[in-house]
Amino acid sequence: MMSDCLFCKIIAGEIPLKKVYEDETVFAFADIDPQAPTHILVIPKEHIGSVAEVTEENSAVVAHIFEVIAKLSKELDMKDGFRVVSNCGESAGQSVHHLHFHVMSGREFTWPAG
Ligand code: 5GP
Ligand code: ZN
């Protein structure tokens, strides 16, 4: 746990939230500022700064995150489609420096992303 990391504090239960899923290595919760009718964040419990910090040593949790996303897409009825986004770095708009995947559904999404 990184003491100054918002999402590490979320995992530690220090911040109120709407939990969607939890297991030994992964945590998922509703985004506080939803950009779609369904907008959840799926994060590793281990502190990884961003996609740029994924390595051979820690990538298993990323594979598991995508298993969880597939499972949640069925449980949360995202059959019409959903979008998975991970902003990495300043120009991509990353505001929390703990790896997270936005999973959004319930509206039409345009492409390319803004
Ligand atoms: P980023 O901008 O790094 O891609 O995504 C960070 C996300 O975290 C944003 O969508 C923001 O709304 C969400 N967020 C920031 N602080 C909190 C919080 O305290 N609780 C929850 N549930 N989401 C948060
Ligand atoms: Zn963290």
Short mmCIF file of C-alpha atoms and ligand atoms in Angstrom, two decimals:
data_model
loop_
_atom_site.label_atom_id
_atom_site.label_comp_id
_atom_site.label_asym_id
_atom_site.label_seq_id
_atom_site.Cartn_x
_atom_site.Cartn_y
_atom_site.Cartn_z
CA MET A 1 0.00 0.00 0.00
CA MET A 2 1.17 3.52 -0.86
CA SER A 3 0.02 5.81 1.94
CA ASP A 4 -0.50 8.82 -0.34
CA CYS A 5 -2.44 6.91 -3.02
CA LEU A 6 -6.20 7.48 -3.22
CA PHE A 7 -6.96 4.02 -4.62
CA CYS A 8 -4.77 2.28 -2.02
CA LYS A 9 -6.88 4.13 0.58
CA ILE A 10 -10.03 2.92 -1.20
CA ILE A 11 -8.80 -0.70 -1.01
CA ALA A 12 -8.00 -0.21 2.68
CA GLY A 13 -11.62 0.86 3.28
CA GLU A 14 -10.68 4.42 4.25
CA ILE A 15 -13.02 6.09 1.74
CA PRO A 16 -16.77 5.44 1.32
CA LEU A 17 -17.68 3.85 -2.02
CA LYS A 18 -20.08 1.56 -3.84
CA LYS A 19 -18.24 -1.76 -4.07
CA VAL A 20 -19.07 -3.89 -7.11
CA TYR A 21 -16.61 -6.77 -6.76
CA GLU A 22 -13.69 -7.90 -4.60
CA ASP A 23 -11.39 -10.90 -4.49
CA GLU A 24 -7.84 -11.52 -3.25
CA THR A 25 -6.15 -9.42 -5.92
CA VAL A 26 -8.79 -7.24 -7.58
CA PHE A 27 -11.26 -4.57 -6.44
CA ALA A 28 -14.06 -2.92 -8.46
CA PHE A 29 -16.24 0.04 -7.47
CA ALA A 30 -18.50 2.69 -8.96
CA ASP A 31 -16.78 5.82 -10.30
CA ILE A 32 -17.69 8.87 -8.20
CA ASP A 33 -18.19 10.96 -11.37
CA PRO A 34 -19.85 8.57 -13.84
CA GLN A 35 -19.40 9.29 -17.56
CA ALA A 36 -21.99 6.68 -18.59
CA PRO A 37 -25.07 5.08 -16.95
CA THR A 38 -22.75 2.28 -15.78
CA HIS A 39 -19.19 3.38 -14.96
CA ILE A 40 -17.03 1.20 -12.78
CA LEU A 41 -13.31 1.18 -12.01
CA VAL A 42 -11.47 -2.13 -11.81
CA ILE A 43 -8.12 -1.98 -10.02
CA PRO A 44 -5.42 -4.33 -8.72
CA LYS A 45 -5.02 -4.39 -4.94
CA GLU A 46 -1.28 -4.23 -5.50
CA HIS A 47 -0.11 -0.68 -6.19
CA ILE A 48 0.91 -0.43 -9.86
CA GLY A 49 1.22 3.16 -11.09
CA SER A 50 -0.23 2.78 -14.58
CA VAL A 51 -0.21 0.60 -17.71
CA ALA A 52 3.36 1.83 -18.22
CA GLU A 53 4.39 0.02 -15.01
CA VAL A 54 3.03 -3.41 -16.01
CA THR A 55 5.88 -5.96 -16.10
CA GLU A 56 6.45 -9.68 -16.50
CA GLU A 57 6.37 -9.90 -12.68
CA ASN A 58 3.00 -8.16 -12.11
CA SER A 59 1.06 -8.77 -15.34
CA ALA A 60 -0.89 -11.80 -14.05
CA VAL A 61 -3.19 -9.47 -12.14
CA VAL A 62 -3.91 -7.56 -15.35
CA ALA A 63 -5.05 -10.79 -17.03
CA HIS A 64 -7.21 -11.48 -13.99
CA ILE A 65 -8.68 -7.96 -14.16
CA PHE A 66 -9.88 -8.73 -17.68
CA GLU A 67 -11.48 -11.98 -16.50
CA VAL A 68 -13.30 -9.93 -13.85
CA ILE A 69 -14.37 -7.36 -16.46
CA ALA A 70 -15.82 -10.12 -18.66
CA LYS A 71 -17.70 -11.56 -15.67
CA LEU A 72 -19.03 -8.15 -14.61
CA SER A 73 -20.10 -7.34 -18.18
CA LYS A 74 -22.49 -10.30 -17.95
CA GLU A 75 -23.61 -9.69 -14.36
CA LEU A 76 -24.24 -5.99 -15.00
CA ASP A 77 -26.01 -6.68 -18.31
CA MET A 78 -23.65 -4.89 -20.70
CA LYS A 79 -24.70 -7.05 -23.64
CA ASP A 80 -25.28 -4.03 -25.89
CA GLY A 81 -21.60 -3.16 -25.57
CA PHE A 82 -19.16 -1.52 -23.24
CA ARG A 83 -15.89 0.36 -23.34
CA VAL A 84 -12.72 -0.34 -21.33
CA VAL A 85 -10.28 2.57 -20.95
CA SER A 86 -7.05 3.06 -19.05
CA ASN A 87 -5.65 6.58 -19.17
CA CYS A 88 -1.87 6.51 -18.84
CA GLY A 89 0.13 9.64 -18.15
CA GLU A 90 -0.55 13.35 -18.23
CA SER A 91 -1.56 13.85 -21.86
CA ALA A 92 -4.04 10.96 -21.64
CA GLY A 93 -5.66 12.55 -18.58
CA GLN A 94 -4.62 10.09 -15.85
CA SER A 95 -5.54 11.74 -12.55
CA VAL A 96 -5.06 8.83 -10.11
CA HIS A 97 -1.67 7.13 -10.30
CA HIS A 98 -2.82 3.62 -9.37
CA LEU A 99 -3.58 1.38 -12.37
CA HIS A 100 -7.31 1.35 -13.12
CA PHE A 101 -9.56 0.29 -15.95
CA HIS A 102 -12.71 2.31 -16.56
CA VAL A 103 -15.58 0.05 -17.66
CA MET A 104 -18.44 2.08 -19.11
CA SER A 105 -21.76 1.01 -20.56
CA GLY A 106 -25.35 2.09 -21.16
CA ARG A 107 -24.88 4.68 -23.91
CA GLU A 108 -23.41 5.03 -27.40
CA PHE A 109 -19.65 5.71 -27.50
CA THR A 110 -17.96 7.66 -30.26
CA TRP A 111 -14.63 6.87 -31.87
CA PRO A 112 -11.92 8.10 -31.87
CA ALA A 113 -12.00 8.78 -28.13
CA GLY A 114 -11.51 12.44 -27.25
P1 5GP B 1 -8.37 8.85 -14.42
O1 5GP B 1 -8.71 10.30 -14.55
O2 5GP B 1 -7.08 8.67 -13.64
O3 5GP B 1 -8.41 8.08 -15.69
O4 5GP B 1 -9.53 8.20 -13.56
C1 5GP B 1 -9.69 8.41 -12.20
C2 5GP B 1 -11.15 8.19 -11.89
O5 5GP B 1 -11.29 8.09 -10.48
C3 5GP B 1 -12.06 9.35 -12.33
O6 5GP B 1 -13.02 8.87 -13.26
C4 5GP B 1 -12.68 9.83 -11.03
O7 5GP B 1 -14.05 10.21 -11.17
C5 5GP B 1 -12.51 8.65 -10.11
N1 5GP B 1 -12.39 9.01 -8.71
C6 5GP B 1 -11.58 9.97 -8.19
N2 5GP B 1 -11.72 10.03 -6.85
C7 5GP B 1 -12.63 9.08 -6.53
C8 5GP B 1 -13.19 8.66 -5.27
O8 5GP B 1 -12.88 9.16 -4.19
N3 5GP B 1 -14.10 7.65 -5.31
C9 5GP B 1 -14.49 7.06 -6.49
N4 5GP B 1 -15.42 6.09 -6.40
N5 5GP B 1 -13.98 7.43 -7.68
C10 5GP B 1 -13.06 8.42 -7.70
ZN ZN B 2 -2.16 2.76 -4.94
#
